[in-house]
Amino acid sequence: MIPRTIFSPEHDLFRDTVRRFVAEEVVPHYAEWESAGEVPRDVWRAAGKIGLLCPMVPESDGGPGGDFLHGAVVTEEMARVGAVAPTFYLQNDIVAPYLVHHGTTAQKQRFLPGMASGEIVAAVGMSEPSGGSDLANLRTTARLDGDSYVVNGQKVFITGGHTADLLVLAVRTGEAPGAKGVSLLLVETDRPGYHRGRTLDKIGCKAQDTSELFFDDLRVSASNLLGESGRGFGVLMSELAQERLVQAVRAVSASEAALEWTIDYCADRDMYGGTLADMQNTRFVLAQLHADTMAQRAFVDRAMSLHVAGELDPVDAAAVKLTTTGLQGRVMDECLQLFGGWGYMTEYPIARAYVDARMTRVGGGSAEVMKHLIGRALFRGRTPERKAR
């Protein structure tokens, strides 16, 4: 693999800490969490105690005072062992930035120290049964009534929805159509009117609790408005590049891990008087996957460098998510094939990684949405504007 140059010695020391934590606190218990469908809260507190949570939150806001690359290290080390839970990446790189970049001083003081310590677990409430990625047409409403918003509606596919203490909730606060009426609320999940539906039965990512949520005259303080009323869609768009980059970081790290598992397996697997690794087809398949993964690693590292410098274009973020998650699916499929029948057994990590990988082409914006964004950018200014059908 081409040497990586984006991490400092400080990041490397932090990686050692993360790797020990994952080996001691995640790997031995992961099968139990998959069976239970969720992760115990004490794991979050243990992670917070050693600075693994919300690393990019400034010290003045109750965080460790690191940067995006510290969060990337956590994401990479979790992906390296095939663990998609606990959803540290969601807390660290998706929810926390909403508060850091758009929250009031009071909101930051109220929520960020607890998120960094693991006492507060946060989630994002965006997708709806009728909308999916089309956030401009969401139907959950929040009506201002005195000093409170009254929320009614439903969300679905909410990662961490069953166990979260805090929800960044997308709602419609006005009569304006489309994106203009969207706002964001910080919702404490212990409020009357907040109802958790069933924990959804997924084909993969079993250790993540993914839920339906219902809001029935849920009252939220007006002071919990994140950003300005009716400007929530802009807030969402401003953070999407990082969300998509995080998906890419996970995808390429998972691909690298799967290749390592497969190379080790093929080197030891007896086959026709030799090993599976002696066969030309095995070497050709793995050589191609290695080359493709190495190219994507260089792409992701370059995207991370640009992001840290504040220069990552949202369309480029869509491109890196599209290509890395597509590659992840192919790597898992072809590596599982080389494991033969054992690859279909969940006792082997490649089997779990195969089904877990399918979500990455949907979560954080589907592959089709990424293609739409990229394709639209390619023709911007070259064709006359037409009303969308």
PDB file of C-alpha atoms in Angstrom, residues 23-311:
ATOM      1  CA  ALA A  23      -9.569  -5.039  20.707  1.00  0.00           C
ATOM      2  CA  GLU A  24     -10.521  -5.094  24.384  1.00  0.00           C
ATOM      3  CA  GLU A  25     -13.987  -3.516  24.522  1.00  0.00           C
ATOM      4  CA  VAL A  26     -15.571  -4.183  21.113  1.00  0.00           C
ATOM      5  CA  VAL A  27     -14.313  -7.373  19.471  1.00  0.00           C
ATOM      6  CA  PRO A  28     -14.903  -9.776  22.419  1.00  0.00           C
ATOM      7  CA  HIS A  29     -18.525  -8.657  22.821  1.00  0.00           C
ATOM      8  CA  TYR A  30     -19.584  -7.953  19.269  1.00  0.00           C
ATOM      9  CA  ALA A  31     -21.461 -11.205  18.672  1.00  0.00           C
ATOM     10  CA  GLU A  32     -23.521 -10.557  21.832  1.00  0.00           C
ATOM     11  CA  TRP A  33     -24.413  -7.073  20.600  1.00  0.00           C
ATOM     12  CA  GLU A  34     -25.515  -8.424  17.247  1.00  0.00           C
ATOM     13  CA  SER A  35     -27.806 -10.904  18.988  1.00  0.00           C
ATOM     14  CA  ALA A  36     -29.183  -8.206  21.296  1.00  0.00           C
ATOM     15  CA  GLY A  37     -29.595  -5.661  18.513  1.00  0.00           C
ATOM     16  CA  GLU A  38     -27.945  -2.880  20.493  1.00  0.00           C
ATOM     17  CA  VAL A  39     -24.811  -1.904  22.416  1.00  0.00           C
ATOM     18  CA  PRO A  40     -24.692  -1.428  26.227  1.00  0.00           C
ATOM     19  CA  ARG A  41     -24.374   2.136  27.406  1.00  0.00           C
ATOM     20  CA  ASP A  42     -21.281   1.481  29.488  1.00  0.00           C
ATOM     21  CA  VAL A  43     -19.301   1.012  26.252  1.00  0.00           C
ATOM     22  CA  TRP A  44     -20.103   4.597  25.286  1.00  0.00           C
ATOM     23  CA  ARG A  45     -18.968   5.877  28.674  1.00  0.00           C
ATOM     24  CA  ALA A  46     -15.753   3.860  28.464  1.00  0.00           C
ATOM     25  CA  ALA A  47     -15.038   5.350  25.037  1.00  0.00           C
ATOM     26  CA  GLY A  48     -15.744   8.850  26.290  1.00  0.00           C
ATOM     27  CA  LYS A  49     -13.430   8.386  29.247  1.00  0.00           C
ATOM     28  CA  ILE A  50     -10.392   7.971  26.974  1.00  0.00           C
ATOM     29  CA  GLY A  51     -11.340  10.637  24.437  1.00  0.00           C
ATOM     30  CA  LEU A  52     -12.769   8.562  21.592  1.00  0.00           C
ATOM     31  CA  LEU A  53     -16.048  10.505  21.412  1.00  0.00           C
ATOM     32  CA  CYS A  54     -16.568  13.853  19.679  1.00  0.00           C
ATOM     33  CA  PRO A  55     -12.803  14.339  19.156  1.00  0.00           C
ATOM     34  CA  MET A  56     -13.295  17.407  16.950  1.00  0.00           C
ATOM     35  CA  VAL A  57     -15.341  19.253  19.590  1.00  0.00           C
ATOM     36  CA  PRO A  58     -13.267  22.148  21.004  1.00  0.00           C
ATOM     37  CA  GLU A  59     -12.149  21.997  24.629  1.00  0.00           C
ATOM     38  CA  SER A  60     -14.136  25.188  25.257  1.00  0.00           C
ATOM     39  CA  ASP A  61     -17.292  23.221  24.374  1.00  0.00           C
ATOM     40  CA  GLY A  62     -16.429  20.235  26.538  1.00  0.00           C
ATOM     41  CA  GLY A  63     -14.649  18.085  23.937  1.00  0.00           C
ATOM     42  CA  PRO A  64     -11.119  16.729  23.481  1.00  0.00           C
ATOM     43  CA  GLY A  65     -10.125  19.534  21.082  1.00  0.00           C
ATOM     44  CA  GLY A  66      -8.917  17.361  18.201  1.00  0.00           C
ATOM     45  CA  ASP A  67      -9.805  17.476  14.531  1.00  0.00           C
ATOM     46  CA  PHE A  68     -11.624  15.520  11.844  1.00  0.00           C
ATOM     47  CA  LEU A  69      -8.688  13.156  11.403  1.00  0.00           C
ATOM     48  CA  HIS A  70      -9.042  11.944  14.983  1.00  0.00           C
ATOM     49  CA  GLY A  71     -12.611  10.961  14.179  1.00  0.00           C
ATOM     50  CA  ALA A  72     -11.412   9.292  10.978  1.00  0.00           C
ATOM     51  CA  VAL A  73      -9.004   7.171  13.029  1.00  0.00           C
ATOM     52  CA  VAL A  74     -11.887   5.923  15.178  1.00  0.00           C
ATOM     53  CA  THR A  75     -13.943   5.122  12.080  1.00  0.00           C
ATOM     54  CA  GLU A  76     -11.057   3.294  10.409  1.00  0.00           C
ATOM     55  CA  GLU A  77     -10.209   1.162  13.434  1.00  0.00           C
ATOM     56  CA  MET A  78     -13.819   0.110  13.891  1.00  0.00           C
ATOM     57  CA  ALA A  79     -14.075  -0.802  10.199  1.00  0.00           C
ATOM     58  CA  ARG A  80     -10.802  -2.724  10.401  1.00  0.00           C
ATOM     59  CA  VAL A  81     -12.442  -5.325  12.684  1.00  0.00           C
ATOM     60  CA  GLY A  82     -15.790  -5.314  10.864  1.00  0.00           C
ATOM     61  CA  ALA A  83     -17.652  -3.467  13.641  1.00  0.00           C
ATOM     62  CA  VAL A  84     -20.443  -1.116  12.564  1.00  0.00           C
ATOM     63  CA  ALA A  85     -21.478  -0.475  16.176  1.00  0.00           C
ATOM     64  CA  PRO A  86     -21.246   1.332  18.507  1.00  0.00           C
ATOM     65  CA  THR A  87     -22.057   4.105  16.039  1.00  0.00           C
ATOM     66  CA  PHE A  88     -19.247   6.358  17.197  1.00  0.00           C
ATOM     67  CA  TYR A  89     -18.969   7.819  13.688  1.00  0.00           C
ATOM     68  CA  LEU A  90     -22.552   9.105  13.933  1.00  0.00           C
ATOM     69  CA  GLN A  91     -21.892  10.830  17.264  1.00  0.00           C
ATOM     70  CA  ASN A  92     -18.446  12.106  16.328  1.00  0.00           C
ATOM     71  CA  ASP A  93     -18.700  13.247  12.735  1.00  0.00           C
ATOM     72  CA  ILE A  94     -22.375  13.771  11.958  1.00  0.00           C
ATOM     73  CA  VAL A  95     -24.298  14.929  15.050  1.00  0.00           C
ATOM     74  CA  ALA A  96     -21.571  16.834  16.930  1.00  0.00           C
ATOM     75  CA  PRO A  97     -20.720  19.108  13.967  1.00  0.00           C
ATOM     76  CA  TYR A  98     -24.338  20.290  13.796  1.00  0.00           C
ATOM     77  CA  LEU A  99     -23.983  21.635  17.326  1.00  0.00           C
ATOM     78  CA  VAL A 100     -20.416  22.896  16.978  1.00  0.00           C
ATOM     79  CA  HIS A 101     -21.123  24.838  13.777  1.00  0.00           C
ATOM     80  CA  HIS A 102     -24.752  25.858  14.238  1.00  0.00           C
ATOM     81  CA  GLY A 103     -25.664  25.585  17.925  1.00  0.00           C
ATOM     82  CA  THR A 104     -26.062  28.413  20.399  1.00  0.00           C
ATOM     83  CA  THR A 105     -23.716  28.748  23.344  1.00  0.00           C
ATOM     84  CA  ALA A 106     -26.436  27.391  25.636  1.00  0.00           C
ATOM     85  CA  GLN A 107     -27.082  24.399  23.355  1.00  0.00           C
ATOM     86  CA  LYS A 108     -23.388  23.563  23.192  1.00  0.00           C
ATOM     87  CA  GLN A 109     -22.981  23.769  26.953  1.00  0.00           C
ATOM     88  CA  ARG A 110     -26.062  21.648  27.511  1.00  0.00           C
ATOM     89  CA  PHE A 111     -25.333  18.775  25.145  1.00  0.00           C
ATOM     90  CA  LEU A 112     -21.728  18.586  23.932  1.00  0.00           C
ATOM     91  CA  PRO A 113     -19.959  17.704  27.223  1.00  0.00           C
ATOM     92  CA  GLY A 114     -22.367  14.790  27.718  1.00  0.00           C
ATOM     93  CA  MET A 115     -21.890  13.617  24.147  1.00  0.00           C
ATOM     94  CA  ALA A 116     -18.118  13.703  24.590  1.00  0.00           C
ATOM     95  CA  SER A 117     -18.292  11.748  27.861  1.00  0.00           C
ATOM     96  CA  GLY A 118     -20.726   9.141  26.526  1.00  0.00           C
ATOM     97  CA  GLU A 119     -23.489  10.118  28.940  1.00  0.00           C
ATOM     98  CA  ILE A 120     -25.533  11.376  25.990  1.00  0.00           C
ATOM     99  CA  VAL A 121     -25.954   9.266  22.851  1.00  0.00           C
ATOM    100  CA  ALA A 122     -27.262  11.207  19.868  1.00  0.00           C
ATOM    101  CA  ALA A 123     -28.961  10.328  16.586  1.00  0.00           C
ATOM    102  CA  VAL A 124     -30.376  12.070  13.521  1.00  0.00           C
ATOM    103  CA  GLY A 125     -34.062  11.988  12.556  1.00  0.00           C
ATOM    104  CA  MET A 126     -34.345  12.721   8.844  1.00  0.00           C
ATOM    105  CA  SER A 127     -35.875   9.921   6.754  1.00  0.00           C
ATOM    106  CA  GLU A 128     -39.639   9.424   6.609  1.00  0.00           C
ATOM    107  CA  PRO A 129     -41.735   6.554   5.262  1.00  0.00           C
ATOM    108  CA  SER A 130     -42.854   8.612   2.268  1.00  0.00           C
ATOM    109  CA  GLY A 131     -39.673  10.582   1.649  1.00  0.00           C
ATOM    110  CA  GLY A 132     -36.397   8.739   2.079  1.00  0.00           C
ATOM    111  CA  SER A 133     -33.637  11.013   0.773  1.00  0.00           C
ATOM    112  CA  ASP A 134     -36.097  13.690  -0.378  1.00  0.00           C
ATOM    113  CA  LEU A 135     -35.781  15.871   2.712  1.00  0.00           C
ATOM    114  CA  ALA A 136     -37.328  18.901   1.032  1.00  0.00           C
ATOM    115  CA  ASN A 137     -40.694  17.098   1.059  1.00  0.00           C
ATOM    116  CA  LEU A 138     -40.714  15.892   4.664  1.00  0.00           C
ATOM    117  CA  ARG A 139     -44.070  15.844   6.456  1.00  0.00           C
ATOM    118  CA  THR A 140     -43.235  15.904  10.164  1.00  0.00           C
ATOM    119  CA  THR A 141     -44.461  19.273  11.447  1.00  0.00           C
ATOM    120  CA  ALA A 142     -43.509  21.563  14.315  1.00  0.00           C
ATOM    121  CA  ARG A 143     -46.017  24.312  15.159  1.00  0.00           C
ATOM    122  CA  LEU A 144     -44.859  27.180  17.348  1.00  0.00           C
ATOM    123  CA  ASP A 145     -47.121  27.506  20.388  1.00  0.00           C
ATOM    124  CA  GLY A 146     -45.920  30.120  22.840  1.00  0.00           C
ATOM    125  CA  ASP A 147     -42.390  29.215  23.912  1.00  0.00           C
ATOM    126  CA  SER A 148     -42.604  25.650  22.545  1.00  0.00           C
ATOM    127  CA  TYR A 149     -42.834  23.773  19.288  1.00  0.00           C
ATOM    128  CA  VAL A 150     -45.511  21.086  19.071  1.00  0.00           C
ATOM    129  CA  VAL A 151     -44.232  18.221  16.919  1.00  0.00           C
ATOM    130  CA  ASN A 152     -46.311  15.618  15.076  1.00  0.00           C
ATOM    131  CA  GLY A 153     -45.178  13.059  12.555  1.00  0.00           C
ATOM    132  CA  GLN A 154     -43.105   9.969  11.962  1.00  0.00           C
ATOM    133  CA  LYS A 155     -39.538   8.986  11.083  1.00  0.00           C
ATOM    134  CA  VAL A 156     -38.088   5.677   9.933  1.00  0.00           C
ATOM    135  CA  PHE A 157     -34.665   4.020   9.436  1.00  0.00           C
ATOM    136  CA  ILE A 158     -33.264   5.997  12.383  1.00  0.00           C
ATOM    137  CA  THR A 159     -29.896   4.575  13.382  1.00  0.00           C
ATOM    138  CA  GLY A 160     -29.654   4.649  17.164  1.00  0.00           C
ATOM    139  CA  GLY A 161     -33.311   5.602  17.394  1.00  0.00           C
ATOM    140  CA  HIS A 162     -34.101   3.053  20.094  1.00  0.00           C
ATOM    141  CA  THR A 163     -31.329   4.046  22.510  1.00  0.00           C
ATOM    142  CA  ALA A 164     -30.591   7.709  21.723  1.00  0.00           C
ATOM    143  CA  ASP A 165     -30.990  10.417  24.372  1.00  0.00           C
ATOM    144  CA  LEU A 166     -30.893  13.275  21.876  1.00  0.00           C
ATOM    145  CA  LEU A 167     -32.276  13.568  18.367  1.00  0.00           C
ATOM    146  CA  VAL A 168     -31.467  16.156  15.712  1.00  0.00           C
ATOM    147  CA  LEU A 169     -34.914  16.213  14.140  1.00  0.00           C
ATOM    148  CA  ALA A 170     -35.826  17.616  10.742  1.00  0.00           C
ATOM    149  CA  VAL A 171     -39.295  19.169  10.765  1.00  0.00           C
ATOM    150  CA  ARG A 172     -41.475  21.509   8.741  1.00  0.00           C
ATOM    151  CA  THR A 173     -42.069  24.709  10.702  1.00  0.00           C
ATOM    152  CA  GLY A 174     -43.878  26.853   8.162  1.00  0.00           C
ATOM    153  CA  GLU A 175     -46.189  26.920   5.193  1.00  0.00           C
ATOM    154  CA  ALA A 176     -43.377  27.493   2.699  1.00  0.00           C
ATOM    155  CA  PRO A 177     -43.053  24.565   0.291  1.00  0.00           C
ATOM    156  CA  GLY A 178     -39.981  22.460  -0.279  1.00  0.00           C
ATOM    157  CA  ALA A 179     -36.691  23.243   1.413  1.00  0.00           C
ATOM    158  CA  LYS A 180     -37.753  26.713   2.587  1.00  0.00           C
ATOM    159  CA  GLY A 181     -39.980  25.352   5.356  1.00  0.00           C
ATOM    160  CA  VAL A 182     -37.485  22.904   6.890  1.00  0.00           C
ATOM    161  CA  SER A 183     -36.047  23.478  10.375  1.00  0.00           C
ATOM    162  CA  LEU A 184     -33.990  21.440  12.830  1.00  0.00           C
ATOM    163  CA  LEU A 185     -34.893  20.797  16.459  1.00  0.00           C
ATOM    164  CA  LEU A 186     -32.834  19.277  19.255  1.00  0.00           C
ATOM    165  CA  VAL A 187     -35.221  16.804  20.864  1.00  0.00           C
ATOM    166  CA  GLU A 188     -34.626  15.071  24.190  1.00  0.00           C
ATOM    167  CA  THR A 189     -36.050  11.587  23.804  1.00  0.00           C
ATOM    168  CA  ASP A 190     -37.502  11.375  27.329  1.00  0.00           C
ATOM    169  CA  ARG A 191     -40.223  13.940  26.536  1.00  0.00           C
ATOM    170  CA  PRO A 192     -43.935  13.036  26.586  1.00  0.00           C
ATOM    171  CA  GLY A 193     -45.177  12.418  23.069  1.00  0.00           C
ATOM    172  CA  TYR A 194     -41.920  10.805  21.916  1.00  0.00           C
ATOM    173  CA  HIS A 195     -42.689   7.203  21.008  1.00  0.00           C
ATOM    174  CA  ARG A 196     -40.234   4.553  19.873  1.00  0.00           C
ATOM    175  CA  GLY A 197     -41.713   2.098  17.410  1.00  0.00           C
ATOM    176  CA  ARG A 198     -40.334  -1.312  16.641  1.00  0.00           C
ATOM    177  CA  THR A 199     -36.646  -1.936  16.239  1.00  0.00           C
ATOM    178  CA  LEU A 200     -36.370  -2.773  12.558  1.00  0.00           C
ATOM    179  CA  ASP A 201     -35.203  -6.237  11.520  1.00  0.00           C
ATOM    180  CA  LYS A 202     -32.365  -5.616   9.062  1.00  0.00           C
ATOM    181  CA  ILE A 203     -30.368  -8.035   6.931  1.00  0.00           C
ATOM    182  CA  GLY A 204     -27.115  -6.543   8.229  1.00  0.00           C
ATOM    183  CA  CYS A 205     -25.661  -4.042  10.727  1.00  0.00           C
ATOM    184  CA  LYS A 206     -27.369  -6.125  13.390  1.00  0.00           C
ATOM    185  CA  ALA A 207     -25.634  -4.476  16.349  1.00  0.00           C
ATOM    186  CA  GLN A 208     -27.050  -1.074  15.356  1.00  0.00           C
ATOM    187  CA  ASP A 209     -30.502  -0.378  16.745  1.00  0.00           C
ATOM    188  CA  THR A 210     -32.530   1.087  13.881  1.00  0.00           C
ATOM    189  CA  SER A 211     -36.051   2.242  14.677  1.00  0.00           C
ATOM    190  CA  GLU A 212     -39.282   3.861  13.710  1.00  0.00           C
ATOM    191  CA  LEU A 213     -40.101   6.994  15.704  1.00  0.00           C
ATOM    192  CA  PHE A 214     -43.466   8.671  16.286  1.00  0.00           C
ATOM    193  CA  PHE A 215     -44.223  12.163  17.595  1.00  0.00           C
ATOM    194  CA  ASP A 216     -47.644  12.860  19.091  1.00  0.00           C
ATOM    195  CA  ASP A 217     -48.044  16.480  20.256  1.00  0.00           C
ATOM    196  CA  LEU A 218     -44.455  16.373  21.460  1.00  0.00           C
ATOM    197  CA  ARG A 219     -43.553  19.727  23.017  1.00  0.00           C
ATOM    198  CA  VAL A 220     -39.997  21.000  22.503  1.00  0.00           C
ATOM    199  CA  SER A 221     -38.683  24.266  23.889  1.00  0.00           C
ATOM    200  CA  ALA A 222     -38.292  26.963  21.233  1.00  0.00           C
ATOM    201  CA  SER A 223     -34.742  27.392  22.547  1.00  0.00           C
ATOM    202  CA  ASN A 224     -33.983  23.951  21.076  1.00  0.00           C
ATOM    203  CA  LEU A 225     -34.235  25.291  17.516  1.00  0.00           C
ATOM    204  CA  LEU A 226     -30.907  24.542  15.826  1.00  0.00           C
ATOM    205  CA  GLY A 227     -30.018  27.433  13.554  1.00  0.00           C
ATOM    206  CA  GLU A 228     -32.760  29.653  12.145  1.00  0.00           C
ATOM    207  CA  SER A 229     -36.368  28.723  11.519  1.00  0.00           C
ATOM    208  CA  GLY A 230     -36.890  27.699   7.911  1.00  0.00           C
ATOM    209  CA  ARG A 231     -33.138  27.468   7.289  1.00  0.00           C
ATOM    210  CA  GLY A 232     -32.643  23.867   8.354  1.00  0.00           C
ATOM    211  CA  PHE A 233     -32.162  22.537   4.855  1.00  0.00           C
ATOM    212  CA  GLY A 234     -29.138  24.789   4.402  1.00  0.00           C
ATOM    213  CA  VAL A 235     -27.681  23.497   7.663  1.00  0.00           C
ATOM    214  CA  LEU A 236     -28.156  19.927   6.455  1.00  0.00           C
ATOM    215  CA  MET A 237     -26.506  20.650   3.129  1.00  0.00           C
ATOM    216  CA  SER A 238     -23.523  22.335   4.801  1.00  0.00           C
ATOM    217  CA  GLU A 239     -22.705  19.148   6.725  1.00  0.00           C
ATOM    218  CA  LEU A 240     -23.435  16.552   4.033  1.00  0.00           C
ATOM    219  CA  ALA A 241     -19.933  16.607   2.526  1.00  0.00           C
ATOM    220  CA  GLN A 242     -18.464  15.397   5.814  1.00  0.00           C
ATOM    221  CA  GLU A 243     -21.178  12.789   6.281  1.00  0.00           C
ATOM    222  CA  ARG A 244     -20.466  11.346   2.846  1.00  0.00           C
ATOM    223  CA  LEU A 245     -16.731  11.447   3.410  1.00  0.00           C
ATOM    224  CA  VAL A 246     -17.171   9.478   6.638  1.00  0.00           C
ATOM    225  CA  GLN A 247     -19.062   6.813   4.683  1.00  0.00           C
ATOM    226  CA  ALA A 248     -16.142   6.658   2.258  1.00  0.00           C
ATOM    227  CA  VAL A 249     -13.613   6.348   5.082  1.00  0.00           C
ATOM    228  CA  ARG A 250     -15.562   3.397   6.472  1.00  0.00           C
ATOM    229  CA  ALA A 251     -15.973   1.791   3.054  1.00  0.00           C
ATOM    230  CA  VAL A 252     -12.329   1.792   2.001  1.00  0.00           C
ATOM    231  CA  SER A 253     -11.131   0.678   5.452  1.00  0.00           C
ATOM    232  CA  ALA A 254     -13.620  -2.202   5.414  1.00  0.00           C
ATOM    233  CA  SER A 255     -12.428  -3.178   1.926  1.00  0.00           C
ATOM    234  CA  GLU A 256      -8.807  -3.250   3.082  1.00  0.00           C
ATOM    235  CA  ALA A 257      -9.752  -5.425   6.053  1.00  0.00           C
ATOM    236  CA  ALA A 258     -11.686  -7.891   3.893  1.00  0.00           C
ATOM    237  CA  LEU A 259      -8.719  -8.255   1.564  1.00  0.00           C
ATOM    238  CA  GLU A 260      -6.429  -9.056   4.496  1.00  0.00           C
ATOM    239  CA  TRP A 261      -8.841 -11.693   5.822  1.00  0.00           C
ATOM    240  CA  THR A 262      -9.107 -13.251   2.370  1.00  0.00           C
ATOM    241  CA  ILE A 263      -5.389 -13.286   1.652  1.00  0.00           C
ATOM    242  CA  ASP A 264      -4.746 -15.022   4.985  1.00  0.00           C
ATOM    243  CA  TYR A 265      -7.509 -17.556   4.307  1.00  0.00           C
ATOM    244  CA  CYS A 266      -6.318 -18.344   0.776  1.00  0.00           C
ATOM    245  CA  ALA A 267      -2.732 -18.792   1.935  1.00  0.00           C
ATOM    246  CA  ASP A 268      -3.850 -21.478   4.423  1.00  0.00           C
ATOM    247  CA  ARG A 269      -6.651 -23.201   2.493  1.00  0.00           C
ATOM    248  CA  ASP A 270      -5.557 -26.542   1.041  1.00  0.00           C
ATOM    249  CA  MET A 271      -6.718 -27.073  -2.516  1.00  0.00           C
ATOM    250  CA  TYR A 272      -5.741 -29.731  -5.102  1.00  0.00           C
ATOM    251  CA  GLY A 273      -2.337 -30.470  -3.634  1.00  0.00           C
ATOM    252  CA  GLY A 274      -1.490 -26.841  -2.938  1.00  0.00           C
ATOM    253  CA  THR A 275      -3.282 -23.871  -1.493  1.00  0.00           C
ATOM    254  CA  LEU A 276      -6.034 -21.674  -2.821  1.00  0.00           C
ATOM    255  CA  ALA A 277      -3.420 -18.940  -3.128  1.00  0.00           C
ATOM    256  CA  ASP A 278      -1.483 -21.035  -5.675  1.00  0.00           C
ATOM    257  CA  MET A 279      -4.306 -20.766  -8.205  1.00  0.00           C
ATOM    258  CA  GLN A 280      -4.023 -18.116 -10.882  1.00  0.00           C
ATOM    259  CA  ASN A 281      -7.642 -17.091 -10.592  1.00  0.00           C
ATOM    260  CA  THR A 282      -7.221 -16.398  -6.877  1.00  0.00           C
ATOM    261  CA  ARG A 283      -4.194 -14.230  -7.474  1.00  0.00           C
ATOM    262  CA  PHE A 284      -5.793 -12.366 -10.362  1.00  0.00           C
ATOM    263  CA  VAL A 285      -8.972 -11.623  -8.382  1.00  0.00           C
ATOM    264  CA  LEU A 286      -7.073 -10.410  -5.335  1.00  0.00           C
ATOM    265  CA  ALA A 287      -4.572  -8.439  -7.412  1.00  0.00           C
ATOM    266  CA  GLN A 288      -7.393  -6.532  -9.096  1.00  0.00           C
ATOM    267  CA  LEU A 289      -9.180  -5.869  -5.806  1.00  0.00           C
ATOM    268  CA  HIS A 290      -5.927  -4.750  -4.198  1.00  0.00           C
ATOM    269  CA  ALA A 291      -5.177  -2.324  -7.025  1.00  0.00           C
ATOM    270  CA  ASP A 292      -8.700  -0.906  -6.989  1.00  0.00           C
ATOM    271  CA  THR A 293      -8.693  -0.524  -3.209  1.00  0.00           C
ATOM    272  CA  MET A 294      -5.290   1.152  -3.264  1.00  0.00           C
ATOM    273  CA  ALA A 295      -6.605   3.686  -5.783  1.00  0.00           C
ATOM    274  CA  GLN A 296      -9.642   4.385  -3.627  1.00  0.00           C
ATOM    275  CA  ARG A 297      -7.439   4.751  -0.535  1.00  0.00           C
ATOM    276  CA  ALA A 298      -5.462   7.486  -2.330  1.00  0.00           C
ATOM    277  CA  PHE A 299      -8.741   9.146  -3.357  1.00  0.00           C
ATOM    278  CA  VAL A 300     -10.117   9.070   0.193  1.00  0.00           C
ATOM    279  CA  ASP A 301      -6.907  10.366   1.764  1.00  0.00           C
ATOM    280  CA  ARG A 302      -6.809  13.233  -0.703  1.00  0.00           C
ATOM    281  CA  ALA A 303     -10.460  14.027   0.039  1.00  0.00           C
ATOM    282  CA  MET A 304      -9.706  14.024   3.771  1.00  0.00           C
ATOM    283  CA  SER A 305      -6.802  16.438   3.240  1.00  0.00           C
ATOM    284  CA  LEU A 306      -9.050  18.783   1.287  1.00  0.00           C
ATOM    285  CA  HIS A 307     -11.774  18.528   3.929  1.00  0.00           C
ATOM    286  CA  VAL A 308      -9.416  19.383   6.779  1.00  0.00           C
ATOM    287  CA  ALA A 309      -8.343  22.434   4.763  1.00  0.00           C
ATOM    288  CA  GLY A 310     -11.990  23.385   4.200  1.00  0.00           C
ATOM    289  CA  GLU A 311     -11.709  22.803   0.457  1.00  0.00           C
TER     290      GLU A 311
END
